[in-house]
Short mmCIF file of C-alpha atoms and ligand atoms in Angstrom, two decimals:
data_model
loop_
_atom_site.label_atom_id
_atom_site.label_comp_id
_atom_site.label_asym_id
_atom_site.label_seq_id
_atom_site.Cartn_x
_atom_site.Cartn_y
_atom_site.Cartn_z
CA UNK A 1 -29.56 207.20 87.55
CA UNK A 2 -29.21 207.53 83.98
CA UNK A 3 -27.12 205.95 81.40
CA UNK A 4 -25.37 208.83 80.26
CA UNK A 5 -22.99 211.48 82.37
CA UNK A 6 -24.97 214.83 83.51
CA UNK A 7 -22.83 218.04 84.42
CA UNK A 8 -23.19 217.00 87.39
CA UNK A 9 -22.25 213.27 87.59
CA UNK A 10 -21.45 210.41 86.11
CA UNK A 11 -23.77 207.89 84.76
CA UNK A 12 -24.20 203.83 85.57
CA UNK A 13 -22.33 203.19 82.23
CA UNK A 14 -19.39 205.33 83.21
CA UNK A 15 -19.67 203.98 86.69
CA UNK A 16 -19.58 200.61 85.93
CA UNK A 17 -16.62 201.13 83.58
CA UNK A 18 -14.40 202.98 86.43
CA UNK A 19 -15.27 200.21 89.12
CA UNK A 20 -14.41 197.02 86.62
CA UNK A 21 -11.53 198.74 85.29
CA UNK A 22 -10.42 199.48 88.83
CA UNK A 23 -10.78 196.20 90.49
CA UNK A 24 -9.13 194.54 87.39
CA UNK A 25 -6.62 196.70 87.28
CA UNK A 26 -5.67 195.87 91.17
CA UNK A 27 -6.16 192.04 90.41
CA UNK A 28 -4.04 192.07 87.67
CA UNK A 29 -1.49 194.18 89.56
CA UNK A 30 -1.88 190.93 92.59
CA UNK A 31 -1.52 188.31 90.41
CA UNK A 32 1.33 189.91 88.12
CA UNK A 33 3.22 190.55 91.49
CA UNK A 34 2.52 187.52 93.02
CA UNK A 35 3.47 185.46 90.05
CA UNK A 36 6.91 187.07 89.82
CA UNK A 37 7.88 186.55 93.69
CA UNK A 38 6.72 182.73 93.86
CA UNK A 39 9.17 179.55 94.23
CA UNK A 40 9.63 177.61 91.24
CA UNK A 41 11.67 174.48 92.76
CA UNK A 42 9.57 172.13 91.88
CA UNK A 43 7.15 170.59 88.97
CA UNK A 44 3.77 171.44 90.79
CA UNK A 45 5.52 175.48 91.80
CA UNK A 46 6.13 175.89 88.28
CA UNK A 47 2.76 174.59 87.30
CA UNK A 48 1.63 177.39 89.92
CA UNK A 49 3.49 180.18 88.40
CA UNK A 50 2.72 179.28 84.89
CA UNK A 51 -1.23 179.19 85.72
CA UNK A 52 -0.76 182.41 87.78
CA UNK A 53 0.65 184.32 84.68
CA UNK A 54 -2.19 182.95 82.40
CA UNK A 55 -4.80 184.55 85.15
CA UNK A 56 -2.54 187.39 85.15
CA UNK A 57 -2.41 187.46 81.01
CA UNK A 58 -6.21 187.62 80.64
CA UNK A 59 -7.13 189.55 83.47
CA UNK A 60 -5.00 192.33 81.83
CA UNK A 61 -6.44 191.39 78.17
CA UNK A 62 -9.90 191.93 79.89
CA UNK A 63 -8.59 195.41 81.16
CA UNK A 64 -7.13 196.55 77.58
CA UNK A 65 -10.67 195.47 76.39
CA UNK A 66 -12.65 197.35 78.85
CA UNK A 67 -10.69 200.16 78.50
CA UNK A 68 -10.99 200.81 74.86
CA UNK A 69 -15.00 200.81 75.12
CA UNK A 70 -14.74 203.05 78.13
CA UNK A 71 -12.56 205.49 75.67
CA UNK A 72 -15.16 205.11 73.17
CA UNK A 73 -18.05 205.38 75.35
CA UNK A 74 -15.99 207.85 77.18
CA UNK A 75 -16.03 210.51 74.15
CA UNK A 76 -19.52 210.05 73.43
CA UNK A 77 -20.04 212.00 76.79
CA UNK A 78 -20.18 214.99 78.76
CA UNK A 79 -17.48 215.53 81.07
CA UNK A 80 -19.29 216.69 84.58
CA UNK A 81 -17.75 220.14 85.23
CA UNK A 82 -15.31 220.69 87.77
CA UNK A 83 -16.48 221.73 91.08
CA UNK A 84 -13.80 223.93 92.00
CA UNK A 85 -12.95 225.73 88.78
CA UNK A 86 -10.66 228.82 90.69
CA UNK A 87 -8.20 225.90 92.52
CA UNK A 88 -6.31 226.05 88.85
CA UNK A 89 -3.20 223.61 90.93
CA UNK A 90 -5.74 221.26 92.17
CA UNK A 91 -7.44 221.04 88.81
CA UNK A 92 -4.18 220.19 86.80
CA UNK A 93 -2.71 217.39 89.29
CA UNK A 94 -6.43 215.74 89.13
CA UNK A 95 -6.43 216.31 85.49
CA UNK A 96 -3.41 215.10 84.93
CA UNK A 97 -3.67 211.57 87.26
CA UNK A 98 -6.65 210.93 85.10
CA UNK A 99 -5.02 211.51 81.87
CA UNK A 100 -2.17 209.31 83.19
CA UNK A 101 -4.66 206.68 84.57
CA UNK A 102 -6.24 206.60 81.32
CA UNK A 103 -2.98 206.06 79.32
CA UNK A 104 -2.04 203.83 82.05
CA UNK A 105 -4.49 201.33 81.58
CA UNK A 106 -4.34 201.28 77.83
CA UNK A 107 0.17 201.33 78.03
CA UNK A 108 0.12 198.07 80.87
CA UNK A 109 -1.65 196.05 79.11
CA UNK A 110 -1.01 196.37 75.62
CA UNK A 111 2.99 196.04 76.87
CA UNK A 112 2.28 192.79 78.51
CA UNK A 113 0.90 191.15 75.32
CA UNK A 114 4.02 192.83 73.44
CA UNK A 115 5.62 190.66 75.58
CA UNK A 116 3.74 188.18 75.69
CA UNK A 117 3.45 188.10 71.88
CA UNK A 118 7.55 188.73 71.37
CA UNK A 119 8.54 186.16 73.37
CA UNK A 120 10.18 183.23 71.78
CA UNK A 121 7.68 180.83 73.39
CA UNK A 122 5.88 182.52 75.99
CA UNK A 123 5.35 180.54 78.95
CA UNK A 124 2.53 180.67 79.84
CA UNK A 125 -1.45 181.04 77.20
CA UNK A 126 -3.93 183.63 77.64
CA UNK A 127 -6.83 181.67 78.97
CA UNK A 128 -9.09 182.48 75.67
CA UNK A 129 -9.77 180.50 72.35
CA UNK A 130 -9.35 183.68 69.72
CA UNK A 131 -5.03 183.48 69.71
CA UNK A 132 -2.76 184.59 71.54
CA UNK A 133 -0.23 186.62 69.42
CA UNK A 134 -0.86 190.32 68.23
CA UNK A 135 -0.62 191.00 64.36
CA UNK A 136 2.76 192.61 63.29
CA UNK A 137 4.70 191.66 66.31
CA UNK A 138 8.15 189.67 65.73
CA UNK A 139 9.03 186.82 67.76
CA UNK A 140 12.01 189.15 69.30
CA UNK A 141 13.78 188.38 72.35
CA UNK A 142 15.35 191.65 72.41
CA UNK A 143 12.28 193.06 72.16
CA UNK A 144 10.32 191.11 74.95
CA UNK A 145 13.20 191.93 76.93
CA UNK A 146 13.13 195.95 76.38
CA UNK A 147 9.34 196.04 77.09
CA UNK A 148 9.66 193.78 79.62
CA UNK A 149 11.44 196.47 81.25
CA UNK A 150 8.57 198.82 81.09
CA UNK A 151 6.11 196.90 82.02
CA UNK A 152 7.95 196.01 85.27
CA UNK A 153 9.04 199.75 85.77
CA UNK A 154 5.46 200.69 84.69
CA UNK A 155 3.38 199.10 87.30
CA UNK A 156 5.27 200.86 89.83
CA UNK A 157 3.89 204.18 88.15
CA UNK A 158 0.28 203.12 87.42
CA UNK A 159 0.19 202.20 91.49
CA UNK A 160 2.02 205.02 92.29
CA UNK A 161 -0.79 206.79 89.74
CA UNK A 162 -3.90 205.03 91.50
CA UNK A 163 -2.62 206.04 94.96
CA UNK A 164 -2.36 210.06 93.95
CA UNK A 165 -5.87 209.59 92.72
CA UNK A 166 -7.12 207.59 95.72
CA UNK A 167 -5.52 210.26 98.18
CA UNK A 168 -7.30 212.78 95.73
CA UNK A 169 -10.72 211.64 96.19
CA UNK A 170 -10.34 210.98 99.78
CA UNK A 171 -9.15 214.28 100.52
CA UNK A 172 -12.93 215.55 98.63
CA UNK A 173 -14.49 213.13 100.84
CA UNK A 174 -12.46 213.99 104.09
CA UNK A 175 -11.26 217.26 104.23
CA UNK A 176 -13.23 219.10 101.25
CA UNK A 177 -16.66 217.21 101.90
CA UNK A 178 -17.29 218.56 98.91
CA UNK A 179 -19.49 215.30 97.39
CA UNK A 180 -17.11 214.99 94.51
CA UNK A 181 -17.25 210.86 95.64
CA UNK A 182 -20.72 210.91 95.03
CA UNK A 183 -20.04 211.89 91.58
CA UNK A 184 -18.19 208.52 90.75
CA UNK A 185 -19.62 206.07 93.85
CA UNK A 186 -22.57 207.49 95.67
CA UNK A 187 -26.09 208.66 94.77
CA UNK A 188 -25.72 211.24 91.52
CA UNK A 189 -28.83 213.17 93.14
CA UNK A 190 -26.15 213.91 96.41
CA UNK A 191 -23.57 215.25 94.23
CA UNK A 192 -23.60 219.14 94.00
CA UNK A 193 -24.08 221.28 91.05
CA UNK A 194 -20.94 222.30 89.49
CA UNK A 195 -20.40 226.35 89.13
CA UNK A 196 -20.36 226.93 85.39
CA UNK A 197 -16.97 227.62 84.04
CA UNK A 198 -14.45 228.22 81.22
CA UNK A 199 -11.21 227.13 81.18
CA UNK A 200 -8.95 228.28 78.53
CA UNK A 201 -7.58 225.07 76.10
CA UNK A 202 -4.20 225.68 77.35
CA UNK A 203 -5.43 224.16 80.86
CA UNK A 204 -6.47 221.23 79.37
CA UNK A 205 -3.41 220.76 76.99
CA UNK A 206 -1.05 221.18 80.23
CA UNK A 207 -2.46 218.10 82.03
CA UNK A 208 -1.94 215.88 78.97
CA UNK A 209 1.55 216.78 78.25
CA UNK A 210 2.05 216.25 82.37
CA UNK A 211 0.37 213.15 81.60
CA UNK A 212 2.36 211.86 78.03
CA UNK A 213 5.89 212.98 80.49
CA UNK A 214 4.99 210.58 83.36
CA UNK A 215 5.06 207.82 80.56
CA UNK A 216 7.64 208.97 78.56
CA UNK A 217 10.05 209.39 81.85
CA UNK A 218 8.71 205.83 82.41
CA UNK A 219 9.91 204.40 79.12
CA UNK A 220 13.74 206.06 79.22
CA UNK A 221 14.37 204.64 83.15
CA UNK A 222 17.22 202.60 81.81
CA UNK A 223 16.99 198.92 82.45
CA UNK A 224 19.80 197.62 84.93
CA UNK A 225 23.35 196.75 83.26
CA UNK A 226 22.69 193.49 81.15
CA UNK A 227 25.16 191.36 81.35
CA UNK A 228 26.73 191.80 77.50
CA UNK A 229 27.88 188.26 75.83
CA UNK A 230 30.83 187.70 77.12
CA UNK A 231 32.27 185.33 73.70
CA UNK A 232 36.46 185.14 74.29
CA UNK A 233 37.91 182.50 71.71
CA UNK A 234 41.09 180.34 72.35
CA UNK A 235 42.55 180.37 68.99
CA UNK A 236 44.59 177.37 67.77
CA UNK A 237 47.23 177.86 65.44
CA UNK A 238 45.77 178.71 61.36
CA UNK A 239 42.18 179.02 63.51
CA UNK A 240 39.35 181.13 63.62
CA UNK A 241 38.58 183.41 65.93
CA UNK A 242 35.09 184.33 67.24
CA UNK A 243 33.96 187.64 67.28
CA UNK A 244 30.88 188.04 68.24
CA UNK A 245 27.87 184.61 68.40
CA UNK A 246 25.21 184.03 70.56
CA UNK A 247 24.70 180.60 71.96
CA UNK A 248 20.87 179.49 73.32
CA UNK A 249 18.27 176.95 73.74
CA UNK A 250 15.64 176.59 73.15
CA UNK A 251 12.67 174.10 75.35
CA UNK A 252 8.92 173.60 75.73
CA UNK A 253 7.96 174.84 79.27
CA UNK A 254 4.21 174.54 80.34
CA UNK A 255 3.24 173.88 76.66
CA UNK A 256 5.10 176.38 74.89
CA UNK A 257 8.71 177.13 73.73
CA UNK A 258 10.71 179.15 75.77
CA UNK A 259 14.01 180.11 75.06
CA UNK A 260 17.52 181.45 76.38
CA UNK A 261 21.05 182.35 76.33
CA UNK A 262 24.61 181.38 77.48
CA UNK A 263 26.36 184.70 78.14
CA UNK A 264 29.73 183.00 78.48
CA UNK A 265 31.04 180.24 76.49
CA UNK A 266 34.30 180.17 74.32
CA UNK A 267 35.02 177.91 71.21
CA UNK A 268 38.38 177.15 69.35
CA UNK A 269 37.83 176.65 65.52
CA UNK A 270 39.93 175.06 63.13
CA UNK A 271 38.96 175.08 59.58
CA UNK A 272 40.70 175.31 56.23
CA UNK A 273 38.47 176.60 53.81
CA UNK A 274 40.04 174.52 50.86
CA UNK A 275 39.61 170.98 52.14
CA UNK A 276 36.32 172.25 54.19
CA UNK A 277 37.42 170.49 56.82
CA UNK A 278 38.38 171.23 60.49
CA UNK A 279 37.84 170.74 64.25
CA UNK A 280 36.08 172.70 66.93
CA UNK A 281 35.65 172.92 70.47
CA UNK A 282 32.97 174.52 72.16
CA UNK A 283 33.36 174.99 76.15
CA UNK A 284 30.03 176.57 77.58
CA UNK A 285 29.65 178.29 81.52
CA UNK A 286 26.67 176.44 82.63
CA UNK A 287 26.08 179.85 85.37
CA UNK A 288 25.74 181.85 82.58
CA UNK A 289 22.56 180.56 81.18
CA UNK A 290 19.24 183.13 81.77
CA UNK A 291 16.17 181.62 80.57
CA UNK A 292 12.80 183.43 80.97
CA UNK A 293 11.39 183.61 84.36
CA UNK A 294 13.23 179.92 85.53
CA UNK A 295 16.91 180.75 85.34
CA UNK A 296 17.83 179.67 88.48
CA UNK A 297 15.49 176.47 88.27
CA UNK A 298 17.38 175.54 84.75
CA UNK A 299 20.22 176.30 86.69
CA UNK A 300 19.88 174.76 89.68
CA UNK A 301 20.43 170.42 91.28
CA UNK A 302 16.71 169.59 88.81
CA UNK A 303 18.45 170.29 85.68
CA UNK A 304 21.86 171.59 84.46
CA UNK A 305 23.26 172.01 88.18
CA UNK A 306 25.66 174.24 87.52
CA UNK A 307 27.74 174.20 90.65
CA UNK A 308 27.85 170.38 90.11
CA UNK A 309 28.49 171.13 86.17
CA UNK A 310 29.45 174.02 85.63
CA UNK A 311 30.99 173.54 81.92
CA UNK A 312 29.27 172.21 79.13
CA UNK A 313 31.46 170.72 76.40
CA UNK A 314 30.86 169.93 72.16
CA UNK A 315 33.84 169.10 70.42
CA UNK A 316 33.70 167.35 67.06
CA UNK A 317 35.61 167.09 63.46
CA UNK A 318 33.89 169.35 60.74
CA UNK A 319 32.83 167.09 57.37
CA UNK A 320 32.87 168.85 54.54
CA UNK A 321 29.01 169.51 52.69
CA UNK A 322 27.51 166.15 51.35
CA UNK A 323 26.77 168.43 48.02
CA UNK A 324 26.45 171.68 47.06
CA UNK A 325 24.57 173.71 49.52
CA UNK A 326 24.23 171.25 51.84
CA UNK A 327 25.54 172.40 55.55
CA UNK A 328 28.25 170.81 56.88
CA UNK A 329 28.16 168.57 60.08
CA UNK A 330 30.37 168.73 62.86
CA UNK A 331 30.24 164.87 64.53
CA UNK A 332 31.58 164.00 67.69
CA UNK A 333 30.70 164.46 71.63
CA UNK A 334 27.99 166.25 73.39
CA UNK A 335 28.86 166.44 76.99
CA UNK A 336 26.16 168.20 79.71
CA UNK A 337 25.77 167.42 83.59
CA UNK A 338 28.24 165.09 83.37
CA UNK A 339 26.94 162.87 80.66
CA UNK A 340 28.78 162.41 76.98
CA UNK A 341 27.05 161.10 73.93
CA UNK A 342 27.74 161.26 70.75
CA UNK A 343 26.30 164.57 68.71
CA UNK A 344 26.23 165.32 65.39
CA UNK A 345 26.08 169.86 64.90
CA UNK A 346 24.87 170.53 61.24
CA UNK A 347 26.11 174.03 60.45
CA UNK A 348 25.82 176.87 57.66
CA UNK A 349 28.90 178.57 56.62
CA UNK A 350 29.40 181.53 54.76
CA UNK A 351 32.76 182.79 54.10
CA UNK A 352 33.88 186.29 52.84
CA UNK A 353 37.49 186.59 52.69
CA UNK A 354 38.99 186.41 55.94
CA UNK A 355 35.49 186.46 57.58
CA UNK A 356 33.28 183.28 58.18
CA UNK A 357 29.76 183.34 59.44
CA UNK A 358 28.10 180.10 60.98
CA UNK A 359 25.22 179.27 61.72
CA UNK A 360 23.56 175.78 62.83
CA UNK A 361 21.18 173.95 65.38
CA UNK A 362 20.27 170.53 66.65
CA UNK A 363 17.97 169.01 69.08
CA UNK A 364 18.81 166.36 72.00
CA UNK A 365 16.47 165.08 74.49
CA UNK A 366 17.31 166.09 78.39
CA UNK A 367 16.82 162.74 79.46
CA UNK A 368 19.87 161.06 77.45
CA UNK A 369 21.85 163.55 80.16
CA UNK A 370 19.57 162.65 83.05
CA UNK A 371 17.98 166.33 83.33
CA UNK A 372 15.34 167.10 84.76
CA UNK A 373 14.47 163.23 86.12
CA UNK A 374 11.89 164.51 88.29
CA UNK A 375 10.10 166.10 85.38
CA UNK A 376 8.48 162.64 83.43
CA UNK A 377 5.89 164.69 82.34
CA UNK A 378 6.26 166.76 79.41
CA UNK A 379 3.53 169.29 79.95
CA UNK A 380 5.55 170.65 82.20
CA UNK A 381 8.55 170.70 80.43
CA UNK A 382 10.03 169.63 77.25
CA UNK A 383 12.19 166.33 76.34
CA UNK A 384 13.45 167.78 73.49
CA UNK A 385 16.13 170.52 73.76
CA UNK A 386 17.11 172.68 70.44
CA UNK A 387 20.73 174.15 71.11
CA UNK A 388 21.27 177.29 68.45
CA UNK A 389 24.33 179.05 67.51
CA UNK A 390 24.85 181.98 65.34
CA UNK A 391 28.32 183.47 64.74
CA UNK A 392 31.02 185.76 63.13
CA UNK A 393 35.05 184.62 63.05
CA UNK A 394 38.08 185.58 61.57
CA UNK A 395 40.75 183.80 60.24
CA UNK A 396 43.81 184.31 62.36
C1 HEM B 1 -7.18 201.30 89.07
C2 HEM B 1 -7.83 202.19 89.68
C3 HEM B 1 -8.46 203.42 89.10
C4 HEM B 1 -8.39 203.98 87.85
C5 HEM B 1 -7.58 203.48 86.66
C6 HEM B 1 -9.22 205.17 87.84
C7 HEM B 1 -9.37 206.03 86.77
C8 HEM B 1 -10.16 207.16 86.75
C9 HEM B 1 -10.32 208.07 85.65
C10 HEM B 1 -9.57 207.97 84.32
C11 HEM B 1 -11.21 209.02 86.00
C12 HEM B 1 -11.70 210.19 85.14
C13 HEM B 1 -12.95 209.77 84.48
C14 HEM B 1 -13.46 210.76 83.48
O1 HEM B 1 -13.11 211.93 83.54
O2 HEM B 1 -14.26 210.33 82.64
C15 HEM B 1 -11.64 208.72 87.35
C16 HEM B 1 -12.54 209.45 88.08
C17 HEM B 1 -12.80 209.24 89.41
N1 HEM B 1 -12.28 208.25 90.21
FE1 HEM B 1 -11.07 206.76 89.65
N2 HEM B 1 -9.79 205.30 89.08
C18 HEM B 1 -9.35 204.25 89.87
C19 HEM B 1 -9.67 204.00 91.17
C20 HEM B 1 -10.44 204.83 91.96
C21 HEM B 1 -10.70 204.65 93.36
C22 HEM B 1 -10.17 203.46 94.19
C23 HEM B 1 -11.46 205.70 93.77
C24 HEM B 1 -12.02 206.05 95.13
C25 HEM B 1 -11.47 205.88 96.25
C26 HEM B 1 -11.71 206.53 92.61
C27 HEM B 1 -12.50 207.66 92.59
C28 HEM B 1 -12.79 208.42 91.49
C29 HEM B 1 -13.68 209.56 91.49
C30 HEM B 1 -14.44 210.11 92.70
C31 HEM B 1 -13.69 210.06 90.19
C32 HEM B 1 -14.49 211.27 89.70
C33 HEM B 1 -13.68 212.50 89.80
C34 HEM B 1 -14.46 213.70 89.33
O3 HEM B 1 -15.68 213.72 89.43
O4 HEM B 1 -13.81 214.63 88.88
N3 HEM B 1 -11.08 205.97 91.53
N4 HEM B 1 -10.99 207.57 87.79
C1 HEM B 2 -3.66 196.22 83.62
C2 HEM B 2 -2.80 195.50 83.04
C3 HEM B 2 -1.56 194.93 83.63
C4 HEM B 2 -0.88 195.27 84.77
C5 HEM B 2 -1.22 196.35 85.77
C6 HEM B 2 0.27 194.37 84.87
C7 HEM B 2 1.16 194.34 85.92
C8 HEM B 2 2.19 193.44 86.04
C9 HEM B 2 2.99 193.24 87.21
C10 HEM B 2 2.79 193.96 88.54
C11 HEM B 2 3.92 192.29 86.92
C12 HEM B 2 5.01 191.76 87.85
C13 HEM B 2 6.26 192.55 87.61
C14 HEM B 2 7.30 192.36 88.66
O1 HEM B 2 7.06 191.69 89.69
O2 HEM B 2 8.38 192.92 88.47
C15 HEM B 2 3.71 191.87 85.56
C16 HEM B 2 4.50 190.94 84.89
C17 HEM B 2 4.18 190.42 83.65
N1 HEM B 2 3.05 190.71 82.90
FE1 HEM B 2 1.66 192.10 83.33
N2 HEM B 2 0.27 193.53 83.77
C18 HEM B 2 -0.83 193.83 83.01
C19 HEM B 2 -1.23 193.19 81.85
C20 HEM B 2 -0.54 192.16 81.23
C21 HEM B 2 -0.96 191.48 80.03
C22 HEM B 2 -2.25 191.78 79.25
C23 HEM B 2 0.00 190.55 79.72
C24 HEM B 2 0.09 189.57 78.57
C25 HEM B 2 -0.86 189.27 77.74
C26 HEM B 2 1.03 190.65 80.74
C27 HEM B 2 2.19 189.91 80.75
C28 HEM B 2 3.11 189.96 81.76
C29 HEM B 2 4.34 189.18 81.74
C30 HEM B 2 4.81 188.23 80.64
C31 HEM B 2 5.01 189.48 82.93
C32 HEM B 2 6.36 188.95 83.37
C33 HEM B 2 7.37 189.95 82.90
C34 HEM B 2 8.76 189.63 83.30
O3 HEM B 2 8.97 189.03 84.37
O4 HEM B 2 9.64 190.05 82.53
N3 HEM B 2 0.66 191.64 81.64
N4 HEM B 2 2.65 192.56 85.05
#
């Protein structure tokens, strides 16, 4: 068999693309499905899922890899002719699956290290020493989140893809028996000689628009309902009132920082802008926390058990700056699962009028609360815990 693709059939370098691309694409499709749907109770389950998603991670970077030579060597080639050139249907749905495959395996992967790349942390490395990140890809959680979305939603399509295909080339081998298998798998001498043919460029433009639909449809399937930040503020009398904030923290899992948000917490400000002085008090809905892949574990009796805890508390008196552009520093009591100790919030301020925005962070280690006792090792996951805030109030 030769190297190269014949009218009549594809070569071994062709071949051997389809086949590795195929059984990759399958494992990675396994592993990516697998890795989603298995426990994470305990340290040695999450250790599980995090090494699953790191198989999962390269076996896809392998595909994307593969699949750009196979373009390249792809267009270097004759395309063996159709054997049925009058079945103009048949020849647009085949067309078109293979246009879609072919975007397909280029789209699933490349989205996956999007998200991989966007991630605040990423939970789990690429098993390969040349980086993990792509070039000109923000750390977004947003954006991990809306491509996220596609690359669940767009696995469905690539299977649903592969089976068209596979029922494709089964009918040729079952029904038609026309030796269009042979072409791909079997001997190239057993595969027949095509008719010649000429199809106008309009029925090869038609299949690749089918094709560019399938994915676009894919990308505007809207994602479910998010639950939006839910930030009410008790105001206290001369207080401030929150608009809008986000709330999140931030914690090594498996190596890497992942990070997450409270979609429910309320906080009454006092401040007076003259003495820079005030009070706050910060009351946070444990149940509303989503972080990565391990919600429910953060969530659950391990670590911030929420039905045991369900609020979180900060409350503290705001000192004025040390100097000029210094932040200030609210001081007082951290309270999570139960456990108070004293915290100290430093905190940027920027007031315009009537309208404040803050801004401020600061680390505590789970273990002063008792979370996560079973977890003594921190490969698995983090002591230290950054808690972030960013928001926008009003004077009342
Ligand atoms: C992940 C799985 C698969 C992908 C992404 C894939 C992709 C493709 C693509 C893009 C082509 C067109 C190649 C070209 O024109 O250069 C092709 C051709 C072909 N594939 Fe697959 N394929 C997959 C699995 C399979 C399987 C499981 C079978 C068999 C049961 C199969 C049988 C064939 C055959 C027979 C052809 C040649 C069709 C022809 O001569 O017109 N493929 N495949
Ligand atoms: C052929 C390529 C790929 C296919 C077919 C694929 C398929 C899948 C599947 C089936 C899942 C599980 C989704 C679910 O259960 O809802 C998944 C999840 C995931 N994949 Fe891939 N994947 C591919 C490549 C990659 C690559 C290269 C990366 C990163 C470098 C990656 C990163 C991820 C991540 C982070 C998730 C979890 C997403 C989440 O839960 O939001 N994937 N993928």
């Amino acid at each position: 068999m030769t190297a190269r693709n014949t009218p009549r059939a594809y070569g071994w370098v062709a071949r051997l693309f389809h086949w590795s691309v195929a059984a990759l694409i399958f494992a990675a499709i396994g592993l990516g499905f697998y890795a989603n749907n298995l426990p994470t109770g305990s340290e040695a389950e999450l250790q599980a899922v995090f090494a699953t998603f790191s198989w999962h991670k390269t076996v896809g970077v392998t595909v994307l890899a593969l699949a750009v030579l196979r373009i390249l060597w792809t267009m270097t080639q004759p395309k063996p002719r159709p054997l049925h050139p009058g079945r103009k249907l048949e020849l647009f749905a085949a067309e078109m699956v293979h246009w879609a495959l072919w975007i397909g395996m280029v789209i699933m992967p490349l989205t996956g290290w999007i998200i991989h790349s966007a991630a605040p942390g990423g939970f789990s490395r690429i098993l390969w020493p040349i980086g993990q990140r792509l070039p000109f890809i923000p750390e977004d959680a947003e954006l991990a989140k809306s491509i996220g979305h596609f690359h669940e939603t767009g696995w469905w399509v690539l299977a649903g893809l592969i089976v068209l295909h596979v029922a494709g080339a089964l009918k040729h081998a079952l029904i038609d028996r026309d030796g269009t298998l042979a072409r791909m798998a079997g001997p190239a001498d057993r595969a027949p000689e095509p008719p010649q043919s000429h199809a106008s460029p309009l029925s090869h433009l038609l299949p690749i628009l089918a094709a560019l639909a399938i994915w676009t449809g894919t990308a505007l399937i809207p994602a479910e309902q998010a639950q939006e930040p839910l930030t009410t503020a008790a105001q206290p009398a001369s207080g401030w009132a929150v608009q809008q904030g986000t709330l999140g923290i931030e914690v090594a899992q498996g190596g890497a920082p992942i990070s997450g948000q409270f979609a429910s917490w309320q906080a009454a400000i006092d401040y007076d802008p003259t003495a820079k002085t005030g009070h706050v008090a910060v009351s946070i809905d444990i149940a509303s926390l989503t972080l990565g892949a391990v919600s429910d574990n953060a969530k659950g009796p391990d670590f911030l058990n929420a039905p045991a805890f369900p609020t979180a508390k900060f409350e503290g008196d705001i000192q004025p700056p040390a100097s000029e552009g210094a932040p200030h520093i609210a001081r007082g009591t951290l309270t999570i699962a139960g456990k108070t100790i004293p915290a100290e919030l430093p905190f940027s301020l920027e007031i315009n009028g009537s309208e404040a925005k803050a801004k401020g962070e600061m680390k505590v280690d789970r273990r002063d609360f008792g979370i996560g006792a079973g977890y003594a090792d921190e490969s698995t996951v983090g002591f230290p815990v950054t808690i972030r805030f960013d928001l926008t109030a009003t004077q009342q």
